[in-house]
PDB file of C-alpha atoms in Angstrom:
ATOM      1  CA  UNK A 513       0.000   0.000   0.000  1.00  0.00           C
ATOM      2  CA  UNK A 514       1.196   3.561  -0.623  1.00  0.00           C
ATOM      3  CA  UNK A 515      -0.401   6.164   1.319  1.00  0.00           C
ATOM      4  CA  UNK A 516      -1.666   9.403  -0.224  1.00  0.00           C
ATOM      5  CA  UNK A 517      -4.021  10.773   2.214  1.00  0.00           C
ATOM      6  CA  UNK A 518      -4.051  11.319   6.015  1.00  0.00           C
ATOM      7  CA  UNK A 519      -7.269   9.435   6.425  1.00  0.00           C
ATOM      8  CA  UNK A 520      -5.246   6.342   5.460  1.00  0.00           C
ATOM      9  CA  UNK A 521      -2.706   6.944   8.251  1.00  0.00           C
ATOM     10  CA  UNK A 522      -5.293   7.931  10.669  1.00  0.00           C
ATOM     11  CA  UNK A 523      -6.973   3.946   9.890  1.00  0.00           C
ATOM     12  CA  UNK A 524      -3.377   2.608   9.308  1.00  0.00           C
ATOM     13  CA  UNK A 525      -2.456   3.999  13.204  1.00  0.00           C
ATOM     14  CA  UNK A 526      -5.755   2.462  14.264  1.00  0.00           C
ATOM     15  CA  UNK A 527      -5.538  -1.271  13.348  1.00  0.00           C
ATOM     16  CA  UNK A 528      -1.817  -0.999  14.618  1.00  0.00           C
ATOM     17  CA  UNK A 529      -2.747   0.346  17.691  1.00  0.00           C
ATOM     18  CA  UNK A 530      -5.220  -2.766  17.743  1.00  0.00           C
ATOM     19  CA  UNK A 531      -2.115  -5.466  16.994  1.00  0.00           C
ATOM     20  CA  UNK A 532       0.007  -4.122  19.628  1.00  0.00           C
ATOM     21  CA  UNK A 533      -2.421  -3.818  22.317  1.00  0.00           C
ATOM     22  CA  UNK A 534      -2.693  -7.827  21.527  1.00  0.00           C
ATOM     23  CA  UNK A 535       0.595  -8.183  22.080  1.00  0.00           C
ATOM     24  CA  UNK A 536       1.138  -6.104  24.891  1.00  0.00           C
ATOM     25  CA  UNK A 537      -1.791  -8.228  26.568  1.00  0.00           C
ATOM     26  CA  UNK A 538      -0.288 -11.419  25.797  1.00  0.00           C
ATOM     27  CA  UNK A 539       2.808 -10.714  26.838  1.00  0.00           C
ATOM     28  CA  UNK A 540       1.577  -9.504  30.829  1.00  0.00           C
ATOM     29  CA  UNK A 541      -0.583 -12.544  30.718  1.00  0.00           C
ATOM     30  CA  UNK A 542       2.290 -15.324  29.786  1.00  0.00           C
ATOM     31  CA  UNK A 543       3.439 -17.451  32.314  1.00  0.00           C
ATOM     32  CA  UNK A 544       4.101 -21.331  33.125  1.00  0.00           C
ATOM     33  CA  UNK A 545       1.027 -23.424  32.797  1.00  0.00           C
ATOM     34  CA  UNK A 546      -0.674 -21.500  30.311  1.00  0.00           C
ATOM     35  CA  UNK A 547      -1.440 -22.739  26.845  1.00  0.00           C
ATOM     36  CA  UNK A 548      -0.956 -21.023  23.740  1.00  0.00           C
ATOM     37  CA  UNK A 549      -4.417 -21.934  23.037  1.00  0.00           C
ATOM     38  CA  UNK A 550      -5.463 -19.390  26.261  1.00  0.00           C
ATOM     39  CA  UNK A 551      -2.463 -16.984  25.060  1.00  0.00           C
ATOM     40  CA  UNK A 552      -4.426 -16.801  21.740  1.00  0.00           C
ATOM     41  CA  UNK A 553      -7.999 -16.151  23.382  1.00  0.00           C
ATOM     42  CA  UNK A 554      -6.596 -13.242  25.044  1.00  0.00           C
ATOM     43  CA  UNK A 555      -5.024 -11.579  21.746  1.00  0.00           C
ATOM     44  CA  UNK A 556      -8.294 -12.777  19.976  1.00  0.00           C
ATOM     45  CA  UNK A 557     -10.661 -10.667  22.404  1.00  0.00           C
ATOM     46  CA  UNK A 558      -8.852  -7.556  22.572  1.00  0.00           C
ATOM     47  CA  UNK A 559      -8.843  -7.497  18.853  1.00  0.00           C
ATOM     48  CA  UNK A 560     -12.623  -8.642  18.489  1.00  0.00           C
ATOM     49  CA  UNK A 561     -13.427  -5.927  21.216  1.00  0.00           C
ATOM     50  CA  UNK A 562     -12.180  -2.896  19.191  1.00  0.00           C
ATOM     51  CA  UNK A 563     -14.074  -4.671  16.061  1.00  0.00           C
ATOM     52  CA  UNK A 564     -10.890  -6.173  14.118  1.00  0.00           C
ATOM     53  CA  UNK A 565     -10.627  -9.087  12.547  1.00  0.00           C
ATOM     54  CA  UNK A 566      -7.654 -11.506  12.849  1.00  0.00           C
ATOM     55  CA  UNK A 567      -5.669 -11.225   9.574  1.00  0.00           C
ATOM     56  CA  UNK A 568      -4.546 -15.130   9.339  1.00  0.00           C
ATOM     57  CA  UNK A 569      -7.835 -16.304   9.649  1.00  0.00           C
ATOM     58  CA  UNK A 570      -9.402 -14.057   7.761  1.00  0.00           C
ATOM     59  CA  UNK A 571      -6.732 -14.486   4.843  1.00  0.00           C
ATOM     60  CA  UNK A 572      -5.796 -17.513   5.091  1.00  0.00           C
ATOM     61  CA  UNK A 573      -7.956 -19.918   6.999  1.00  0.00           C
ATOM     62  CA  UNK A 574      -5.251 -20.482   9.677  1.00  0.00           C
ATOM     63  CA  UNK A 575      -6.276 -22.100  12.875  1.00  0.00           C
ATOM     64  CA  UNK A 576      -6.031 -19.468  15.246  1.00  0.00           C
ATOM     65  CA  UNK A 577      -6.368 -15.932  15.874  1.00  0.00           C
ATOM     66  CA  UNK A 578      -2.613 -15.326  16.359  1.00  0.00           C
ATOM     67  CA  UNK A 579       0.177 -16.948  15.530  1.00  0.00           C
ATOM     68  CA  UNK A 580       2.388 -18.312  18.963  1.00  0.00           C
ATOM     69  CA  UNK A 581       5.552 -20.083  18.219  1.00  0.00           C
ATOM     70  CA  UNK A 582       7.874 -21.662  21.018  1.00  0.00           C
ATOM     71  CA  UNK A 583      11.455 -22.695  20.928  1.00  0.00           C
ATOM     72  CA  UNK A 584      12.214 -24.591  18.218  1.00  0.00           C
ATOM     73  CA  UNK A 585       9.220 -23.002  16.493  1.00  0.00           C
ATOM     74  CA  UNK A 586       9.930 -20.141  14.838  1.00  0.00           C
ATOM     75  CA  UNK A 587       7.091 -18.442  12.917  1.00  0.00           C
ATOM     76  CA  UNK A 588       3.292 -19.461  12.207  1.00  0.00           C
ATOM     77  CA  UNK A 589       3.169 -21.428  15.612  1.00  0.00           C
ATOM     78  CA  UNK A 590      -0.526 -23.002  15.826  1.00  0.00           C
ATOM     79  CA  UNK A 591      -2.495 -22.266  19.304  1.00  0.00           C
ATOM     80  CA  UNK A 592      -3.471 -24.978  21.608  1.00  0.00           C
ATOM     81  CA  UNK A 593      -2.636 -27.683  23.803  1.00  0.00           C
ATOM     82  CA  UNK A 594       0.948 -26.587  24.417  1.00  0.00           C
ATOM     83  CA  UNK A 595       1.598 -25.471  27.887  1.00  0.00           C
ATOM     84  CA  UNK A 596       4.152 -22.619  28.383  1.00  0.00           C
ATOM     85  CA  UNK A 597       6.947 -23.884  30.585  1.00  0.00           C
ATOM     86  CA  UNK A 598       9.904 -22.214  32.512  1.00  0.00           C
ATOM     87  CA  UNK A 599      12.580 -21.006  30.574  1.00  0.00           C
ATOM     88  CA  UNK A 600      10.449 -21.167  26.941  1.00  0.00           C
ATOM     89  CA  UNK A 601      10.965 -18.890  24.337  1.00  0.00           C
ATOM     90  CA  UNK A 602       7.640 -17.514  22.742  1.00  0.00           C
ATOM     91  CA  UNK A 603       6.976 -15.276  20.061  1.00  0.00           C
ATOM     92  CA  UNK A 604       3.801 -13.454  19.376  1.00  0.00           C
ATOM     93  CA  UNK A 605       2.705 -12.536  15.436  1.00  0.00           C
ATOM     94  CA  UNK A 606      -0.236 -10.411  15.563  1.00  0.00           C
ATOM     95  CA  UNK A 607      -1.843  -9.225  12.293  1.00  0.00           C
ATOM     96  CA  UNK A 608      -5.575  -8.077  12.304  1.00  0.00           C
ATOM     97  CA  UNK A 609      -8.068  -5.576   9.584  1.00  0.00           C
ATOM     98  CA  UNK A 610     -10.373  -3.153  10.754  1.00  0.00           C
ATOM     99  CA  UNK A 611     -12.062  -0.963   8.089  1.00  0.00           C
ATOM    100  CA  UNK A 612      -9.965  -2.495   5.424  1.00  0.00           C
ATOM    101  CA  UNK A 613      -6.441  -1.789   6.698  1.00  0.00           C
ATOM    102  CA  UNK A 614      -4.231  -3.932   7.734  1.00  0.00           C
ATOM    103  CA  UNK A 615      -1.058  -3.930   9.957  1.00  0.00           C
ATOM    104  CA  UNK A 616       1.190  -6.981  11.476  1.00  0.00           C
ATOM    105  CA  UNK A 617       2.968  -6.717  14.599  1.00  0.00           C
ATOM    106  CA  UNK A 618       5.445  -9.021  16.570  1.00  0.00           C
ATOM    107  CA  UNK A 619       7.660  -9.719  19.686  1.00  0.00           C
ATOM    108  CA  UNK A 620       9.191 -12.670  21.629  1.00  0.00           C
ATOM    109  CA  UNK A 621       9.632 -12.951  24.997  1.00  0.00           C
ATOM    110  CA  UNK A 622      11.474 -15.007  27.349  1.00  0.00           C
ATOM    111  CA  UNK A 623       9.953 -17.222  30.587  1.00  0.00           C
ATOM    112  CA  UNK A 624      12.135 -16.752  33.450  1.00  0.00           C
ATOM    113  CA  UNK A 625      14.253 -17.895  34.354  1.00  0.00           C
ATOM    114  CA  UNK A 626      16.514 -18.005  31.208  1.00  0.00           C
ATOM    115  CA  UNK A 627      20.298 -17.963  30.392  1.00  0.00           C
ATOM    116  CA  UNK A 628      22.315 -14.390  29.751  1.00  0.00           C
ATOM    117  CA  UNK A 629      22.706 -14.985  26.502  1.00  0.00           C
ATOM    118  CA  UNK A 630      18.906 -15.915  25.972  1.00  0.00           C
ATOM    119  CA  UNK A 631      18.067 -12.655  27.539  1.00  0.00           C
ATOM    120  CA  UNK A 632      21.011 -10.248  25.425  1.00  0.00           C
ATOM    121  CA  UNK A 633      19.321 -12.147  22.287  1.00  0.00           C
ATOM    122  CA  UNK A 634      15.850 -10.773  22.986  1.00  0.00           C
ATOM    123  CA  UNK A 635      16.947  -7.459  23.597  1.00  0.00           C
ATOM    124  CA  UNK A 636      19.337  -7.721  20.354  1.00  0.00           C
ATOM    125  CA  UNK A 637      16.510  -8.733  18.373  1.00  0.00           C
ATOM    126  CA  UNK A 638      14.841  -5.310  18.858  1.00  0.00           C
ATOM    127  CA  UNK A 639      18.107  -3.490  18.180  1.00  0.00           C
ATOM    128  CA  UNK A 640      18.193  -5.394  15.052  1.00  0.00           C
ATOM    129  CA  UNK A 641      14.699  -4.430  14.109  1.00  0.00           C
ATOM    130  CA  UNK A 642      15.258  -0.822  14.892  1.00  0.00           C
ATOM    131  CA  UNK A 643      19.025  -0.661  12.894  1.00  0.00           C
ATOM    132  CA  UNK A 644      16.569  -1.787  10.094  1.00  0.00           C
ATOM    133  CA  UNK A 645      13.947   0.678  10.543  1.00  0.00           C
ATOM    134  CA  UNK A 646      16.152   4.042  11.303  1.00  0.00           C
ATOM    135  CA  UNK A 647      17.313   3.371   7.467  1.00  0.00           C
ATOM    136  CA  UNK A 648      14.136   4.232   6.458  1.00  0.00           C
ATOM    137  CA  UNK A 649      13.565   7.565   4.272  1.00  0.00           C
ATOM    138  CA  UNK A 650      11.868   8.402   0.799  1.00  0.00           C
ATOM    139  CA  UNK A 651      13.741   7.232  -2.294  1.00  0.00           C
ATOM    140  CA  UNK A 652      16.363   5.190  -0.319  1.00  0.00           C
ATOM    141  CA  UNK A 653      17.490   1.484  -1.152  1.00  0.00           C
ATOM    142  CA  UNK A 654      15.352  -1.205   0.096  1.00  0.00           C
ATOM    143  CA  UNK A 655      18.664  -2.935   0.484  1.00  0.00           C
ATOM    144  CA  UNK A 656      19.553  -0.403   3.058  1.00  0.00           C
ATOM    145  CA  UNK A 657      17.401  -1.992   5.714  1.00  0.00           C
ATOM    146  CA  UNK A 658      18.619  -5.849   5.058  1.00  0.00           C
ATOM    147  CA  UNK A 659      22.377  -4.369   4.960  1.00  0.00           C
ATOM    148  CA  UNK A 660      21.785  -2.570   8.378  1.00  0.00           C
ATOM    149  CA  UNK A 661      20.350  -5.300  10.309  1.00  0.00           C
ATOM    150  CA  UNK A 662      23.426  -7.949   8.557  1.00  0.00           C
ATOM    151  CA  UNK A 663      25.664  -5.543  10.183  1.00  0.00           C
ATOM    152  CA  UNK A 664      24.101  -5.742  13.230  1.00  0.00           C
ATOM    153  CA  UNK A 665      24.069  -9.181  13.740  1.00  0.00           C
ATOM    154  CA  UNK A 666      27.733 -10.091  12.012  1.00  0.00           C
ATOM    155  CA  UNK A 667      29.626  -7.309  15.067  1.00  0.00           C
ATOM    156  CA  UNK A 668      27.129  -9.245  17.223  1.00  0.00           C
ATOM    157  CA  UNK A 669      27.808 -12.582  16.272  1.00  0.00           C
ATOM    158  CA  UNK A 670      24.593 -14.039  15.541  1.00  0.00           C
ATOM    159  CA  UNK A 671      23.137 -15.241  12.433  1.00  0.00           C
ATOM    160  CA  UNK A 672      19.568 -14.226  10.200  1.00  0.00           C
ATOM    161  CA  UNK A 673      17.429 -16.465   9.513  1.00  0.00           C
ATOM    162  CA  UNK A 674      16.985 -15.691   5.362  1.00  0.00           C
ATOM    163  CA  UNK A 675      14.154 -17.265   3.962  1.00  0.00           C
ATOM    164  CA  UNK A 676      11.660 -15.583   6.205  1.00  0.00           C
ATOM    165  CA  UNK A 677      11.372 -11.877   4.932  1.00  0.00           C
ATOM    166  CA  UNK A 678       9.342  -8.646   5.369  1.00  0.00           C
ATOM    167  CA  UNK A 679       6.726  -7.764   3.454  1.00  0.00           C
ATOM    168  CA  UNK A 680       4.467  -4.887   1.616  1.00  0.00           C
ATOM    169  CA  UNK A 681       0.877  -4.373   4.092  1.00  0.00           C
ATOM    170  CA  UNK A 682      -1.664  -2.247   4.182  1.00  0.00           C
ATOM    171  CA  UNK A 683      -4.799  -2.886   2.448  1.00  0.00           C
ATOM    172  CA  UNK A 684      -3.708  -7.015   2.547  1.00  0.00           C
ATOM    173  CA  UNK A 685      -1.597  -8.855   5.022  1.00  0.00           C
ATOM    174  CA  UNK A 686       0.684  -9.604   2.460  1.00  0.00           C
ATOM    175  CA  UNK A 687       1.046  -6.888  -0.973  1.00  0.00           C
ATOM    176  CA  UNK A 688       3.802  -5.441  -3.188  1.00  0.00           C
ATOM    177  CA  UNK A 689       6.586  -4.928  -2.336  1.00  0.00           C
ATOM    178  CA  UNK A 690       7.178  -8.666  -1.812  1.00  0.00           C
ATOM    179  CA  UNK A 691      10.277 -10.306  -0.320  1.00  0.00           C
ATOM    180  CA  UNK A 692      11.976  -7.020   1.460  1.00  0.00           C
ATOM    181  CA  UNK A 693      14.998  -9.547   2.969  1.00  0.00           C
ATOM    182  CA  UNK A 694      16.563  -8.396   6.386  1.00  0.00           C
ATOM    183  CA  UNK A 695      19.792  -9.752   5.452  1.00  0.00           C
ATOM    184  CA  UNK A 696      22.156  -8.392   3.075  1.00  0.00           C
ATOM    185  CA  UNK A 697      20.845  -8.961  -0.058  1.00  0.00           C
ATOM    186  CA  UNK A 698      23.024  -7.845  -3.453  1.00  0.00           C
ATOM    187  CA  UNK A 699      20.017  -8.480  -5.974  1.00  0.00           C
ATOM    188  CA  UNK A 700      17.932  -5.917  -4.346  1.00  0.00           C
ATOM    189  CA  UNK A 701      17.404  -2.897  -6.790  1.00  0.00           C
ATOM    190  CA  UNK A 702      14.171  -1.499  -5.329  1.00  0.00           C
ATOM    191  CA  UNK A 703      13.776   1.888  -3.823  1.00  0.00           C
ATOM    192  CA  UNK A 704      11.195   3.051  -1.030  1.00  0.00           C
ATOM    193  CA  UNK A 705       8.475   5.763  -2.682  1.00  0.00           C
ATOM    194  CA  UNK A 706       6.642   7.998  -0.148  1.00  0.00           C
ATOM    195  CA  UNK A 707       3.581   6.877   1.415  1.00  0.00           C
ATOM    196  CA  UNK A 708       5.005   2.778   1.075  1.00  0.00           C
ATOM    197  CA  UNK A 709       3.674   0.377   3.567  1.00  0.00           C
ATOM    198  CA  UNK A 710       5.532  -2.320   4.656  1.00  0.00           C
ATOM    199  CA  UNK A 711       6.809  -4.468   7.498  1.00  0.00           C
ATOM    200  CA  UNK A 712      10.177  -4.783   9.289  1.00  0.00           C
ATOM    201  CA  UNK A 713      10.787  -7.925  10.687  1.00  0.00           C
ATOM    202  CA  UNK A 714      14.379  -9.667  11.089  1.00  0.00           C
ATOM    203  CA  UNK A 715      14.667 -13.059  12.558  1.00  0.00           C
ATOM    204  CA  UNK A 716      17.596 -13.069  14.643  1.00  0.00           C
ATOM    205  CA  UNK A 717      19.236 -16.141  16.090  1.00  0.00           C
ATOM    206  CA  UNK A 718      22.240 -18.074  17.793  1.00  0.00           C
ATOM    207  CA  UNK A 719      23.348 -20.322  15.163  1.00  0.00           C
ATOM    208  CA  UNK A 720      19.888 -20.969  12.841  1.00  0.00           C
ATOM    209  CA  UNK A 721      20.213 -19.592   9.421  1.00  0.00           C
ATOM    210  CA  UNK A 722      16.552 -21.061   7.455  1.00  0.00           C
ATOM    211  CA  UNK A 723      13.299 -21.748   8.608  1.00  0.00           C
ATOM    212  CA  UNK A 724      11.966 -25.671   7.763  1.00  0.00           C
ATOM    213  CA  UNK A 725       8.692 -26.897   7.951  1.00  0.00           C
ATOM    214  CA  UNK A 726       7.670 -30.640   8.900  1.00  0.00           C
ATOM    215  CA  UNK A 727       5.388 -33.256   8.035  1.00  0.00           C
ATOM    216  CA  UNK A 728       3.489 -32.307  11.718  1.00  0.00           C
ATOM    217  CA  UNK A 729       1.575 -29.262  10.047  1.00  0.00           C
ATOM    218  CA  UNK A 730       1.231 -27.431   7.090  1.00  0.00           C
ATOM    219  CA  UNK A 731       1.924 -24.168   9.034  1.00  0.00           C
ATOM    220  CA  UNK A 732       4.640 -24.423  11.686  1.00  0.00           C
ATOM    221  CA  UNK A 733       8.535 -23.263  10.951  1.00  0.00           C
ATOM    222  CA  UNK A 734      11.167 -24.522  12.671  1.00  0.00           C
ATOM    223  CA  UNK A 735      14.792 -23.201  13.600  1.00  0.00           C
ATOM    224  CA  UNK A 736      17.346 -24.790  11.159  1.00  0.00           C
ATOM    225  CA  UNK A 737      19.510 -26.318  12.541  1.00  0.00           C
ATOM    226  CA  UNK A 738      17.753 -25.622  15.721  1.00  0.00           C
ATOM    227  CA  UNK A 739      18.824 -22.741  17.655  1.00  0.00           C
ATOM    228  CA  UNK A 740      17.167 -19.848  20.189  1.00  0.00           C
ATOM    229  CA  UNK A 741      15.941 -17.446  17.483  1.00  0.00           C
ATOM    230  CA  UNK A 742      13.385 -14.144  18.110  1.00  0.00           C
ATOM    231  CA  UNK A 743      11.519 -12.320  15.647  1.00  0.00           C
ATOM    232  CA  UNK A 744      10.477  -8.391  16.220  1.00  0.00           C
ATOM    233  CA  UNK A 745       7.688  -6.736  13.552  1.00  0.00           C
ATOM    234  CA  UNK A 746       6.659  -3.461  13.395  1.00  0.00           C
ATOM    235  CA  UNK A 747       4.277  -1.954  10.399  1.00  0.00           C
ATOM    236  CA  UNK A 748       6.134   1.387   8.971  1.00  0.00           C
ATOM    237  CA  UNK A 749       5.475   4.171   6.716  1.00  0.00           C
ATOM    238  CA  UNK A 750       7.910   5.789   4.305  1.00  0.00           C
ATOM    239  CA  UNK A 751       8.179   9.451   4.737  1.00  0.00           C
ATOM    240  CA  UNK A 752      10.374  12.148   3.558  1.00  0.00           C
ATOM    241  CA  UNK A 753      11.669  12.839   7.223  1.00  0.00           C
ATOM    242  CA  UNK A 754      11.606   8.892   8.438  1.00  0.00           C
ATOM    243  CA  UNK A 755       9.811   6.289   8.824  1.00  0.00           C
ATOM    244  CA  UNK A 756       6.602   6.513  10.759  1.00  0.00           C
ATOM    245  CA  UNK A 757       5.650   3.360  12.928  1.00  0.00           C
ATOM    246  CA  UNK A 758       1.579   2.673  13.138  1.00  0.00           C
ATOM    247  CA  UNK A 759       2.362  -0.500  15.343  1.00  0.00           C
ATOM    248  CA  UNK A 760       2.042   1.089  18.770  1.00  0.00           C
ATOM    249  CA  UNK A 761       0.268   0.195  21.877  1.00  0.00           C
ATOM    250  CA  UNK A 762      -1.869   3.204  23.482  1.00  0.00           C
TER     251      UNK A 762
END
């Protein structure tokens, strides 16, 4: 989506504000003995409540409101039965539509208690996000932001995960521009226009490099090989004078 009119950031700032209150819920509420199925109800209502709808269901017919992934899952974790133990690693994906704009959110978070290094790797992953986002500007390189954030992690010694990338959003979950890699990518020729819509979202890990599915589901990635990995996602707008970020609780 590319934004010409302030009505469209005024509804863009709205369903964002939805996503991240969803998040910010889940998050207070997670703690041992939960399952994700419970972690999903509470995303599901405070998105319901403000009259969105949840974008993977809606979309694509996936079975659950949000997407929950733990450990060894990495992205499009299904909701249920799982119980949330000490020490887990769980990632929230929210993505919702209200009024016919969309915006896609995400965070991981870390049971205590946890390892050092489990804990400097969550708060990495939003530095990574956010060397990714401050490269945003009108007519810059696309490549900018996947160069930024392969900086980031090579002086920190981790590694991306590169065959889960950001994406165009706005009036769809997923739209043009397709494929916006987080990782340094040298085929990348595209520039970002004023008004563009798109996500940030780098996948930052200690030692995995791909995502792999399995024969349990057809929706569930996995760390390959398996390592701790988080994943960060916030919904920006190109600007002239930076990027503007609609995926903000309040």
């Amino acid at each position: 989506m590319t934004i010409t009119q302030e009505d469209e950031l005024i509804g863009l700032k709205e369903i964002g504000r939805i996503v991240a209150n969803a998040v910010e819920a889940m998050s207070t509420a997670l703690e041992p003995g939960m399952t994700t199925a419970e972690l999903d109800a509470i995303g599901r209502k405070v998105m319901e409540d403000e009259g969105a709808q949840p974008a993977p269901e809606l979309c694509y017919g996936f079975p659950g409101a949000t997407c929950i992934s733990v450990n060894e899952e990495i992205a499009h974790g299904i909701p249920g039965d799982r119980t949330i133990r000490k020490g887990d690693l769980v990632n929230f994906d929210v993505s919702a539509e209200k009024d016919g704009f969309f915006a896609d959110t995400g965070a991981s978070f870390a049971v205590p208690p946890v390892s050092k290094a489990v804990l400097k790797l969550c708060r990495d992953g939003k530095r990574a996000m956010w060397a990714g986002i401050r490269t945003v500007a009108t007519d810059r390189p696309l490549a900018d932001i996947g160069n930024a954030v392969g900086d980031f992690a090579r002086k920190n010694r981790y590694t991306l995960v590169k065959n889960l990338a950001s994406h165009g959003v706005g009036r769809s979950l997923h739209e043009e521009p397709g494929e916006i890699a987080t990782w340094p990518d040298r085929s990348e020729r595209r520039r970002m226009t004023e008004g563009l819509v798109f996500t940030i979202e780098p996948f930052l890990s200690m030692g995995a490099e791909w995502a792999d599915d399995t024969d349990d589901d057809p929706w569930t990635l996995f760390s390959a090989p398996r390592a701790p990995t988080v994943q960060y996602e916030h919904t920006i707008v190109t600007t002239r004078n930076g990027p503007i970020v609609v995926t903000l609780p309040g």
